[in-house]
Short mmCIF file of N, CA and C and ligand atoms in Angstrom, two decimals:
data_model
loop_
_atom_site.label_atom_id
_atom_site.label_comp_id
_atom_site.label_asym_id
_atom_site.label_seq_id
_atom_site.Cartn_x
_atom_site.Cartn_y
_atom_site.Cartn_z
N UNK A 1 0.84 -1.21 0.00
CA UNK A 1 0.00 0.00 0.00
C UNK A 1 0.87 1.25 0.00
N UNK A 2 0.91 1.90 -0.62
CA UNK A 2 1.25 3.31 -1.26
C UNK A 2 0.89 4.53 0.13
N UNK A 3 1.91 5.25 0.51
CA UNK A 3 1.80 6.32 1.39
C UNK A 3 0.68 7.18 0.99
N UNK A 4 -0.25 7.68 1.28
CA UNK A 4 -1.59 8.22 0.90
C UNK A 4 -1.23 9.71 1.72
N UNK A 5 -0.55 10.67 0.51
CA UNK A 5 -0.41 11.68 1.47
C UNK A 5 -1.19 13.00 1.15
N UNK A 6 -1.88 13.71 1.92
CA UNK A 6 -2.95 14.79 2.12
C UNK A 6 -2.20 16.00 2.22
N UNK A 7 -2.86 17.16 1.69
CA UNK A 7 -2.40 18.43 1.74
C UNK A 7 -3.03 18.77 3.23
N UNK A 8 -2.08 19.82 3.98
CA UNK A 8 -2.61 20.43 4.71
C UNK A 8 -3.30 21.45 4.44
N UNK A 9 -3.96 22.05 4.34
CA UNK A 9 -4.54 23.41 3.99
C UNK A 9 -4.00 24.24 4.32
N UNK A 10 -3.50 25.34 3.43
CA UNK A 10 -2.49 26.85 3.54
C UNK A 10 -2.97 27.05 4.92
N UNK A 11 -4.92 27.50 5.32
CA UNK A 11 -4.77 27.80 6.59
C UNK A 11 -4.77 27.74 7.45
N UNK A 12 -4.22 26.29 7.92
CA UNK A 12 -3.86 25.61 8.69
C UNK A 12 -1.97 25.88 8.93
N UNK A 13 -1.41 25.61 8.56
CA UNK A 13 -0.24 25.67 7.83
C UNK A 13 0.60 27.20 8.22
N UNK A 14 -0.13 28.12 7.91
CA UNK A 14 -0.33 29.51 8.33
C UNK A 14 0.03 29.90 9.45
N UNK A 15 -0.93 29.16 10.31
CA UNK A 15 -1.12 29.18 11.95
C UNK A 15 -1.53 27.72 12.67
N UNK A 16 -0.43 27.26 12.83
CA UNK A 16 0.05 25.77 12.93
C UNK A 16 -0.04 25.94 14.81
N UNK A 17 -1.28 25.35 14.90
CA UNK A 17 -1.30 25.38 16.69
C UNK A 17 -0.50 25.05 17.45
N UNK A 18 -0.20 25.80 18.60
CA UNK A 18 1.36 25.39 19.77
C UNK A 18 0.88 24.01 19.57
N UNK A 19 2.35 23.68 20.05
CA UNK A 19 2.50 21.97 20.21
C UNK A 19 2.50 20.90 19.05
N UNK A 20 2.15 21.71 18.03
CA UNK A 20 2.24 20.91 16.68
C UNK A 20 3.32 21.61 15.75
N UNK A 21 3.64 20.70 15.21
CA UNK A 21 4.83 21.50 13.94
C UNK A 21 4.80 20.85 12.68
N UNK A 22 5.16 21.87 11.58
CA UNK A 22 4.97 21.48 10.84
C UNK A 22 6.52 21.20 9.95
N UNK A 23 6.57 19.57 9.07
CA UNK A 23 7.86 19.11 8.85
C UNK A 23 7.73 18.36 7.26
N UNK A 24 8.67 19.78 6.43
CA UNK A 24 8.61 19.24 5.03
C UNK A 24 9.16 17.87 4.36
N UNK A 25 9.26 17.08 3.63
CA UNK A 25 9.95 16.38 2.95
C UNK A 25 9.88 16.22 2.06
N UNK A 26 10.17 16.64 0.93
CA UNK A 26 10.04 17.17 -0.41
C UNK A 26 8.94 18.12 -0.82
N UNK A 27 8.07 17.80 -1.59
CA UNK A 27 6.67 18.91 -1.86
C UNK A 27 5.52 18.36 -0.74
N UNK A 28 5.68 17.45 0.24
CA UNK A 28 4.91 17.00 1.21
C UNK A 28 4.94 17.57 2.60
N UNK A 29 3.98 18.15 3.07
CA UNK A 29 4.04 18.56 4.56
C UNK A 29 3.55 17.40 5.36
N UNK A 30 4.00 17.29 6.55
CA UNK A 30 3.79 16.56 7.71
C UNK A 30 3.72 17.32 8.56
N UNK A 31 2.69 16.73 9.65
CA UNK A 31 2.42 17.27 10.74
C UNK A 31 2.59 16.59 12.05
N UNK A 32 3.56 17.12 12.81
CA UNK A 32 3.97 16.28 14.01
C UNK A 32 3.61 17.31 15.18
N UNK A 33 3.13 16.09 16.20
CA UNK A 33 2.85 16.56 17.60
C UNK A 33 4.31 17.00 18.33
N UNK A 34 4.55 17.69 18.71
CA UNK A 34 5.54 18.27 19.37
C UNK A 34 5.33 18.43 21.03
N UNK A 35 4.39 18.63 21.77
CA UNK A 35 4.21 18.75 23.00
C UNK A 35 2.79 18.86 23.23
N UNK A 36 2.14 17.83 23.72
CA UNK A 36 1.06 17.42 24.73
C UNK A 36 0.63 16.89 26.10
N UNK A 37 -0.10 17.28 26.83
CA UNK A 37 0.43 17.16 27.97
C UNK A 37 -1.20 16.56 28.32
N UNK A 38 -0.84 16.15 30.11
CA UNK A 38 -2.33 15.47 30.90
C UNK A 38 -2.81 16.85 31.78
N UNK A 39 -3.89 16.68 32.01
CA UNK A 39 -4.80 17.38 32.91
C UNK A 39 -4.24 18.33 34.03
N UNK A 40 -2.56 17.79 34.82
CA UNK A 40 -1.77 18.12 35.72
C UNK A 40 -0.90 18.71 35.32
N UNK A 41 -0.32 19.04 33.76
CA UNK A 41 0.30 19.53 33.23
C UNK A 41 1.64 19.06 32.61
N UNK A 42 1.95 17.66 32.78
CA UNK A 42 2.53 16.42 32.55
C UNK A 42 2.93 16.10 31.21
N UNK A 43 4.18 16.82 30.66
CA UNK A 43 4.55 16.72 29.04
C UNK A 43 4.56 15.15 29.13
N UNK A 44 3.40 14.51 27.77
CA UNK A 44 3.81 13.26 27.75
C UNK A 44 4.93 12.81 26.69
N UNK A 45 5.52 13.99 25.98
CA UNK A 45 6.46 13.33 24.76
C UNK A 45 7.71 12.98 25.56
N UNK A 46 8.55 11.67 25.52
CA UNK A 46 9.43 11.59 25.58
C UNK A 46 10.83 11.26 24.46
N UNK A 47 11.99 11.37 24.83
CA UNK A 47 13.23 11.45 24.12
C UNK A 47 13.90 9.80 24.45
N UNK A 48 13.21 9.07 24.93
CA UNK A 48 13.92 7.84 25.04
C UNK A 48 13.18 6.99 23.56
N UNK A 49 12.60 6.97 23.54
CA UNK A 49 11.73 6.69 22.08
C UNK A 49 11.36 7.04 20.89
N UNK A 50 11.64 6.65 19.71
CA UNK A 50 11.50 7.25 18.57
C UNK A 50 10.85 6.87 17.53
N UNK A 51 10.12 7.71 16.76
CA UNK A 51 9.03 7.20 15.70
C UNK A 51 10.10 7.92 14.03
N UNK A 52 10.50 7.42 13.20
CA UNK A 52 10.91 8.62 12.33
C UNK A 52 12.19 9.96 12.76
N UNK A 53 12.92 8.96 13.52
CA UNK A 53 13.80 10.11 14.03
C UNK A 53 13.11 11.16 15.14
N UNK A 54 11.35 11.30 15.36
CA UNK A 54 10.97 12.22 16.33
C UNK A 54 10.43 11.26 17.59
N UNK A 55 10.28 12.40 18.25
CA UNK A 55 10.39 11.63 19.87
C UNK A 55 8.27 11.37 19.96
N UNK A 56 8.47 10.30 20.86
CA UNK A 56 7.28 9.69 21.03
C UNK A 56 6.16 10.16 22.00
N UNK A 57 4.81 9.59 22.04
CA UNK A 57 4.04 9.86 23.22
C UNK A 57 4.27 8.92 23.86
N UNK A 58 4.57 9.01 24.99
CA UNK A 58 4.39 8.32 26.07
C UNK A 58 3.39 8.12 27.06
N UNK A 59 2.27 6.67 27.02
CA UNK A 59 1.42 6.82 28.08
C UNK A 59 1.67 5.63 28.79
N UNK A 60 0.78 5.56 29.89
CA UNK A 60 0.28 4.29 30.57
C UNK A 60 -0.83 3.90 30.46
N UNK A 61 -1.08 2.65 30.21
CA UNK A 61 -2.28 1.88 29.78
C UNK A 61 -3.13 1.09 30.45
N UNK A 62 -4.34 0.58 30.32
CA UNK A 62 -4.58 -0.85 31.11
C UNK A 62 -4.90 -1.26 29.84
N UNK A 63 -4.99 -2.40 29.83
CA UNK A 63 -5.86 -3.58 28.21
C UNK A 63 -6.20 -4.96 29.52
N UNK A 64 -7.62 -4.94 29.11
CA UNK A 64 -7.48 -6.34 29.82
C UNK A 64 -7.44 -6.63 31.07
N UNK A 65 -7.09 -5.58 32.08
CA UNK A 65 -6.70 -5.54 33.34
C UNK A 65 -4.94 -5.97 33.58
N UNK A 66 -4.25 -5.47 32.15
CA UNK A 66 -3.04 -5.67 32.45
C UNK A 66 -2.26 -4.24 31.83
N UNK A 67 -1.21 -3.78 33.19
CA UNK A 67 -0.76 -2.95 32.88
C UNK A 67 0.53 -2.64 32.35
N UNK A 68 0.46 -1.56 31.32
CA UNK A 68 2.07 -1.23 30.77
C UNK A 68 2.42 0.49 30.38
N UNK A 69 3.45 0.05 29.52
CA UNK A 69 3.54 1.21 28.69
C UNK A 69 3.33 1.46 27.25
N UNK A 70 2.66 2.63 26.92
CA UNK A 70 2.18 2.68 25.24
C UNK A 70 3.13 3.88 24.78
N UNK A 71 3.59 3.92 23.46
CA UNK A 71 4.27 4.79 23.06
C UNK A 71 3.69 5.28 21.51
N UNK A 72 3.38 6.50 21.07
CA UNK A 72 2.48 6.33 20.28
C UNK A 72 3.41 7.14 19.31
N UNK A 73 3.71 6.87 17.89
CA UNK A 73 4.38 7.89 16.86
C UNK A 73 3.76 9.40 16.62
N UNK A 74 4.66 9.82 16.97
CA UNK A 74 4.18 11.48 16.95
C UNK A 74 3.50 11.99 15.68
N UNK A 75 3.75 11.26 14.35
CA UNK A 75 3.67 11.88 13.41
C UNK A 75 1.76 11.72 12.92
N UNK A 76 1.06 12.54 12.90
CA UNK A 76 -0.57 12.77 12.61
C UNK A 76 -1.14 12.14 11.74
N UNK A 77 -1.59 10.73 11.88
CA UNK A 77 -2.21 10.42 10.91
C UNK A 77 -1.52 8.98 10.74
N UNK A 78 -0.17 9.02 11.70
CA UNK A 78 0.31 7.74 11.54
C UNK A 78 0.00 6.49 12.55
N UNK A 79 -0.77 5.12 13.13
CA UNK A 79 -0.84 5.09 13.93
C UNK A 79 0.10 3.96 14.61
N UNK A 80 1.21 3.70 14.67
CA UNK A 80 2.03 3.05 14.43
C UNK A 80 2.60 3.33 15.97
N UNK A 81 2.15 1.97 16.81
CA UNK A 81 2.67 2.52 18.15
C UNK A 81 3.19 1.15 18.59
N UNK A 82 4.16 1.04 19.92
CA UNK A 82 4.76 0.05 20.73
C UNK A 82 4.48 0.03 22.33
N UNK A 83 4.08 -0.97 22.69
CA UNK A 83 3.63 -1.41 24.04
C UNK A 83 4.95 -1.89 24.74
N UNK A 84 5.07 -2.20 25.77
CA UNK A 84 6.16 -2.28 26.91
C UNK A 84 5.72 -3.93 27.31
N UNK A 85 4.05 -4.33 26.81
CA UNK A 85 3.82 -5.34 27.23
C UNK A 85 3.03 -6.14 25.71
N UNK A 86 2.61 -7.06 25.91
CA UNK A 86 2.09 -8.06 24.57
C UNK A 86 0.81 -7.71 25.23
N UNK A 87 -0.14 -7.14 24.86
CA UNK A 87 -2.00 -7.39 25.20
C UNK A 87 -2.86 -7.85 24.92
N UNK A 88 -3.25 -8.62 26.16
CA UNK A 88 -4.08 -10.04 25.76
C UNK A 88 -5.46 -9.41 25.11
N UNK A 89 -5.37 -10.31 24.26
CA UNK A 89 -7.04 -9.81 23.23
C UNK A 89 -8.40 -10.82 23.56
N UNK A 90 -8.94 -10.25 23.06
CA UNK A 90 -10.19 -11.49 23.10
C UNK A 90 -10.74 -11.56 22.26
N UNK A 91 -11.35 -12.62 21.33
CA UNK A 91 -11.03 -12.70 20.26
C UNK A 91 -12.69 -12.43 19.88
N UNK A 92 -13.03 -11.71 18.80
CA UNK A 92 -14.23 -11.34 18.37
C UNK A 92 -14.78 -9.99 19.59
N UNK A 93 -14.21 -9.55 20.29
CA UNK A 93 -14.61 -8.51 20.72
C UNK A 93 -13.70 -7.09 21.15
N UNK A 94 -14.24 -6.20 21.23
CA UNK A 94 -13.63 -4.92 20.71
C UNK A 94 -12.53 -4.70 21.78
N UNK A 95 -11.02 -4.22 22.15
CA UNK A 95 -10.47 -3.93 23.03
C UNK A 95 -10.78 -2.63 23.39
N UNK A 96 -10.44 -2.21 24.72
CA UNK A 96 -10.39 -0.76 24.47
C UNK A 96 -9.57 -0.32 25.80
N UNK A 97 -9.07 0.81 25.32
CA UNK A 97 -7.30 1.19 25.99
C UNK A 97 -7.90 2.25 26.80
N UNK A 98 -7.60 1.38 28.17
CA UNK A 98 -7.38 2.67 29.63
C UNK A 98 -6.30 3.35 29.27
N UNK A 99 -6.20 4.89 29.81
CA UNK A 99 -5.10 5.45 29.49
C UNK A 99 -4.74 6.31 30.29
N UNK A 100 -3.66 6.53 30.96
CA UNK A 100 -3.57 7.37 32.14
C UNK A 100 -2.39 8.18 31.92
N UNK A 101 -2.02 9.22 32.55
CA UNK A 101 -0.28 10.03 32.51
C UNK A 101 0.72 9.29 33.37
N UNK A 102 1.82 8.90 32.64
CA UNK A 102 2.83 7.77 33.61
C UNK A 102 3.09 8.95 34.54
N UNK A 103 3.14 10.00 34.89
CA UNK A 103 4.03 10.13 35.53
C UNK A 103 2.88 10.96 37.54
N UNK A 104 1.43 10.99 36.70
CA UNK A 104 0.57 11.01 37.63
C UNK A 104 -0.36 10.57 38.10
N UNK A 105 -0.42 9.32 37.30
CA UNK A 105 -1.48 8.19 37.09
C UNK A 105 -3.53 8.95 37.08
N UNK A 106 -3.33 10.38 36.23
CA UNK A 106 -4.67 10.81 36.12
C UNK A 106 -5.18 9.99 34.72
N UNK A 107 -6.28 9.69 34.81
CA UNK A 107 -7.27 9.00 33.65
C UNK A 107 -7.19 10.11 32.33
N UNK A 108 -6.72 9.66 31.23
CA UNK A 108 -6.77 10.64 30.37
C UNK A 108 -7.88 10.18 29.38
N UNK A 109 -8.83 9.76 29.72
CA UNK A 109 -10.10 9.07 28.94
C UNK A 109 -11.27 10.00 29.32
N UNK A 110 -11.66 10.55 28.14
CA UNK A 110 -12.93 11.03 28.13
C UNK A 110 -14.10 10.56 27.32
N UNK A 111 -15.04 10.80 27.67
CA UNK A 111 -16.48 10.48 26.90
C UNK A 111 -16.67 11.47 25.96
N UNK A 112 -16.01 10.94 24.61
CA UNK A 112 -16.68 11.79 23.54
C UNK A 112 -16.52 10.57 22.55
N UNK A 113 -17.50 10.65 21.38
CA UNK A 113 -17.77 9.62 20.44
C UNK A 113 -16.78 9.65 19.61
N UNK A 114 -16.33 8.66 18.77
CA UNK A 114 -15.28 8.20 18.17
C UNK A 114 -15.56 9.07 16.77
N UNK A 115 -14.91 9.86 15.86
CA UNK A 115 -15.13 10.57 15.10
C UNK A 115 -15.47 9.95 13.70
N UNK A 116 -14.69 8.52 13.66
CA UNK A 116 -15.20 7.25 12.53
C UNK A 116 -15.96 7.06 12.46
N UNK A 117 -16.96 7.31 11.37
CA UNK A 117 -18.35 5.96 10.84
C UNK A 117 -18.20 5.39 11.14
N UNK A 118 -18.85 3.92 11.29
CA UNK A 118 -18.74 2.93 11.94
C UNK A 118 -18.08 2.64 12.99
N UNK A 119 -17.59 3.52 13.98
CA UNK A 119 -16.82 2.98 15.35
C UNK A 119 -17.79 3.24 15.89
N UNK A 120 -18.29 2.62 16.67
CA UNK A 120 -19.12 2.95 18.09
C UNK A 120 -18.79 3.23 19.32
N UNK A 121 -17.41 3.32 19.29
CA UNK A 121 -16.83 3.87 20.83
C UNK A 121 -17.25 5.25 21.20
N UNK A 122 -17.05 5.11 22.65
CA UNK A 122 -17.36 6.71 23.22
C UNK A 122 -16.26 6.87 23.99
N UNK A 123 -15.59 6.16 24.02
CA UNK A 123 -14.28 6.64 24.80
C UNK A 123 -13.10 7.18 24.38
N UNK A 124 -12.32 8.15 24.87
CA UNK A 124 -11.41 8.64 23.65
C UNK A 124 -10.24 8.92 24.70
N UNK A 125 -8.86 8.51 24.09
CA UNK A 125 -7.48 9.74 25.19
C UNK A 125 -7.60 10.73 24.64
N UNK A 126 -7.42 11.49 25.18
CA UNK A 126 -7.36 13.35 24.89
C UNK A 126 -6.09 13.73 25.75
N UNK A 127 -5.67 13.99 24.96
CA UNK A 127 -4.17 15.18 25.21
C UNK A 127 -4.59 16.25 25.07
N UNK A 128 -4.07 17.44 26.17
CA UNK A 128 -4.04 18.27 25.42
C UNK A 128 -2.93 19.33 24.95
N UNK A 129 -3.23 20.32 24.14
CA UNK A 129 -1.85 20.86 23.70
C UNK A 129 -1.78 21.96 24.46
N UNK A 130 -0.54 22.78 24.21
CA UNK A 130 0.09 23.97 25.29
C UNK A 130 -1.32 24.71 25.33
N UNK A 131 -1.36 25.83 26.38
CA UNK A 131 -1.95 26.46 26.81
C UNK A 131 -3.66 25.36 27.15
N UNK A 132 -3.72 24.49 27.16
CA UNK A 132 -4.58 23.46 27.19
C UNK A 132 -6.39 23.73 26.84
N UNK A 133 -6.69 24.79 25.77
CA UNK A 133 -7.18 25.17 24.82
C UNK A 133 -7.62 24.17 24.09
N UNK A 134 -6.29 23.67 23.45
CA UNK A 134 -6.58 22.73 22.54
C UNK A 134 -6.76 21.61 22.76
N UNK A 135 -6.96 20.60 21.82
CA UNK A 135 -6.77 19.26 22.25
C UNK A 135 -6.65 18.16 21.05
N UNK A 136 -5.93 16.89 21.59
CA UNK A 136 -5.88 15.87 20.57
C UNK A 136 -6.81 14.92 21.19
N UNK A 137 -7.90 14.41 20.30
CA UNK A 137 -8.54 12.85 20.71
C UNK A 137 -8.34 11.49 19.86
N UNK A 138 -8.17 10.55 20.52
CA UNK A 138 -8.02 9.34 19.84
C UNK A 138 -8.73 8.75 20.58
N UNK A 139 -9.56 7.44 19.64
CA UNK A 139 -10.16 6.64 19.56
C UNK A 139 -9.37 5.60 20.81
N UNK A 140 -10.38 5.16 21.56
CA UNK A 140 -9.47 4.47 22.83
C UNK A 140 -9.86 2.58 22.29
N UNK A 141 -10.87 2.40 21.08
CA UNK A 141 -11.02 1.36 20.74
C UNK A 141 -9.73 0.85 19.88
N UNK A 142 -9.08 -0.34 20.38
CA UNK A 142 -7.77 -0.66 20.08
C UNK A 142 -7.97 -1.13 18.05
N UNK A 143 -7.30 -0.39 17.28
CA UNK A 143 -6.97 -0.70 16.02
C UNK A 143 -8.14 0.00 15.26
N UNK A 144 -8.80 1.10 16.12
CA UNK A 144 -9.59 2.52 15.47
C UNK A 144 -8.53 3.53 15.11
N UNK A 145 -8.74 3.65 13.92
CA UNK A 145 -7.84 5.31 13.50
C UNK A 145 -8.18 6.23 13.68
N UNK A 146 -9.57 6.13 14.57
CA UNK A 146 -10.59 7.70 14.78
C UNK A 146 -9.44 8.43 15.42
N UNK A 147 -9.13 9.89 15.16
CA UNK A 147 -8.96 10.61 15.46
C UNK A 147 -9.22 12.06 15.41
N UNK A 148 -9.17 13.25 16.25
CA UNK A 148 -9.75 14.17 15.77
C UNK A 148 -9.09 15.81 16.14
N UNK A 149 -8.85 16.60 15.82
CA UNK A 149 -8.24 17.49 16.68
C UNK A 149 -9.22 18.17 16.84
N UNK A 150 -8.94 19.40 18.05
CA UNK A 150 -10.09 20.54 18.68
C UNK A 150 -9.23 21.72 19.22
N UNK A 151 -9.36 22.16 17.95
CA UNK A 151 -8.34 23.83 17.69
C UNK A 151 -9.37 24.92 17.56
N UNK A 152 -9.40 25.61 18.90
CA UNK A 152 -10.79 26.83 19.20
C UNK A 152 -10.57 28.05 17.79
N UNK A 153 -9.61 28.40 17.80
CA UNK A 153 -9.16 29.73 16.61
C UNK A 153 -8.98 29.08 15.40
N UNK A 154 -9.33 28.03 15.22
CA UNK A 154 -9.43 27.39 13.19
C UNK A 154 -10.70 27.57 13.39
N UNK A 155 -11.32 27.76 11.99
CA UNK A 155 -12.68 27.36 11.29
C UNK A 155 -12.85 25.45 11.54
N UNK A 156 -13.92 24.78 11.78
CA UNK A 156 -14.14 23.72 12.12
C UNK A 156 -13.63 22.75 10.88
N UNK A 157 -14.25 23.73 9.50
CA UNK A 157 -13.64 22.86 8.20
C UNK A 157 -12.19 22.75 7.83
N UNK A 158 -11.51 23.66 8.45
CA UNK A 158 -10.01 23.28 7.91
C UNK A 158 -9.39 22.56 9.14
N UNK A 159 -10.09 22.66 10.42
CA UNK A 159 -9.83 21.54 11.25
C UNK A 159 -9.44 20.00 11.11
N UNK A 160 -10.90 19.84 10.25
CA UNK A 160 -11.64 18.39 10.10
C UNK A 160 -10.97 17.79 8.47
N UNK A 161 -10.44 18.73 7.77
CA UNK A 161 -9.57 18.29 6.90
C UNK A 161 -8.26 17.89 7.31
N UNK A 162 -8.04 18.61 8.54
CA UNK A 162 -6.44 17.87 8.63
C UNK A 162 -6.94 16.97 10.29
N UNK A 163 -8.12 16.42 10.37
CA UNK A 163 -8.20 15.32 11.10
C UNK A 163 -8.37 14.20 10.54
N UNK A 164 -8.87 13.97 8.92
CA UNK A 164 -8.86 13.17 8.50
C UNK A 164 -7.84 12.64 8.32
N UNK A 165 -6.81 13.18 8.58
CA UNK A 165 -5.48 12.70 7.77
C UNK A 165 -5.22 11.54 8.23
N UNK A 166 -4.99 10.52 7.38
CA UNK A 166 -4.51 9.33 8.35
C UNK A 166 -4.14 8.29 7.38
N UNK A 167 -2.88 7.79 7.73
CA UNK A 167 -1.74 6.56 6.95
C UNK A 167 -2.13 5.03 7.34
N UNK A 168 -2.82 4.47 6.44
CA UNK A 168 -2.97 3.06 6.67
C UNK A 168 -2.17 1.87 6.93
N UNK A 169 -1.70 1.14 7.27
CA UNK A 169 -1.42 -0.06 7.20
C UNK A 169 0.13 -0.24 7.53
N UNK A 170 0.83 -1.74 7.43
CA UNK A 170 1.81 -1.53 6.82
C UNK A 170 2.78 -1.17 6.09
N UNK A 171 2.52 -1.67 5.06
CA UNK A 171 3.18 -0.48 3.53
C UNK A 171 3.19 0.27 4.03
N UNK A 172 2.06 1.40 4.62
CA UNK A 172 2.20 3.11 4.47
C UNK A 172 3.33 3.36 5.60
N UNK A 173 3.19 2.23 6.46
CA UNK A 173 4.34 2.51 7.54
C UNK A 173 5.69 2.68 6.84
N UNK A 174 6.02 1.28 5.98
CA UNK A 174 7.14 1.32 5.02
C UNK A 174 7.59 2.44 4.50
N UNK A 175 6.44 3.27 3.65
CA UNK A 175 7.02 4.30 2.79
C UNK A 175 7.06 5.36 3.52
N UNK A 176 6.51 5.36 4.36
CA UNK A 176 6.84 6.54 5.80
C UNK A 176 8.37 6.31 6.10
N UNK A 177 8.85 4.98 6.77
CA UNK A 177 10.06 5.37 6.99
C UNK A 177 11.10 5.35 5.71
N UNK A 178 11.03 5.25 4.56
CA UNK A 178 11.48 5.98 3.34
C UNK A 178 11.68 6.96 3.41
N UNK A 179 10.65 7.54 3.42
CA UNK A 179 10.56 9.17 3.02
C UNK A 179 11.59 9.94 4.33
N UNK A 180 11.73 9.23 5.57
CA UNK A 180 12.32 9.89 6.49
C UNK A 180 13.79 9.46 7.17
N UNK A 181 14.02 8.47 5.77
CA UNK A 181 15.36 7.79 5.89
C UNK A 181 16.54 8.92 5.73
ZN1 ZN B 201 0.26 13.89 34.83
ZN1 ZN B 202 -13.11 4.48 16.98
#
C-alpha cells in the first residue's frame, strides 16, 4: 500500500497550533505533535523513544486488566505505536485502551464519540496541547484510527480536513520510513 499523502490546507499551515509542527519532505508537509500534555500539566512526549527520528508519546495503559507502557508515533495520521507489554485480546470482541499520565497516574479518557463511521466507541485519550485550549482525541477502541483534533481559533472545516489525515497499514508505515530515511 502506497503512502496516501494529504495536503494540509495553507490555513492551517499559516497558523500551525502550539504543540504541533509542521515538517517538510520534499513537496509533502507533515504534521507532528511536538508537546502534549495530561490534565496536571505532565509533558507526555518523551526522548527515550523514537518514531521517524521524532520523539514519542508516552502513556500508561490498562488492556485487559493488564498494565504497561504505550508509546504512540508522533507523526498525525500515523498510527504506528509500541507497548512495553504483549495485550491479551479477546477474540471477536472490541479492546479498548485505559489510558492514564505515567508520571501522575490521572485518567486521560474522556467520553466523547469516536469521530469514525462505523466505530461505536465513546471513549477517547485526549491530550491536550500547550496552553490546554486545545486538544488531541483518539479513539481508545484498540486498532480505530478515529482521530480528531479541537483547535478553538481554526474554522471547524479546515480543522476536520487535517483530522482526517490518516496513513494506513503496513506499507504506508514502510514508505513513511522511506521518506524519512
Ligand atoms: Zn500527569
Ligand atoms: Zn473508533
Amino acid at each position: 500500500m502506497k503512502l496516501r499523502i494529504r495536503n494540509i490546507p495553507a490555513e492551517f499551515s499559516k497558523a500551525i497550533p502550539k504543540g504541533l509542527r509542521l515538517i517538510k519532505k520534499g513537496k509533502d508537509d507533515f504534521l507532528l505533535v511536538e508537546s502534549v500534555f495530561c490534565p496536571n500539566g505532565h509533558n507526555l512526549i518523551v526522548d527515550s523513544v523514537r518514531f521517524h527520528g521524532e520523539f514519542a508519546i508516552k502513556l500508561k495503559v490498562r488492556i485487559n486488566n493488564e498494565e504497561g507502557l504505550l508509546f504512540i508515533d508522533p507523526f498525525w495520521g500515523s498510527h504506528a505505536k509500541l507497548f512495553s507489554f504483549i495485550p491479551r485480546l479477546e477474540e471477536n470482541k472490541s479492546t479498548y485502551v485505559e489510558a492514564f499520565c505515567p508520571y501522575c497516574d490521572v485518567s486521560i479518557i474522556k467520553h466523547f464519540a469516536c469521530p469514525n463511521s462505523g466505530c461505536d466507541s465513546h471513549s477517547s485519550i485526549v491530550m491536550l496541547l500547550p496552553e490546554s485550549k486545545n486538544q488531541i482525541r483518539v479513539c481508545a477502541k484498540l486498532g480505530c484510527p478515529g482521530h480528531k483534533l479541537k483547535i478553538k481559533d481554526l474554522p471547524p472545516a479546515v480543522v476536520n480536513t487535517v483530522s482526517n489525515i490518516n496513513f494506513f497499514g503496513v506499507g504506508a508505515y514502510d514508505d513513511f520510513e522511506d521518506l524519512f530515511r
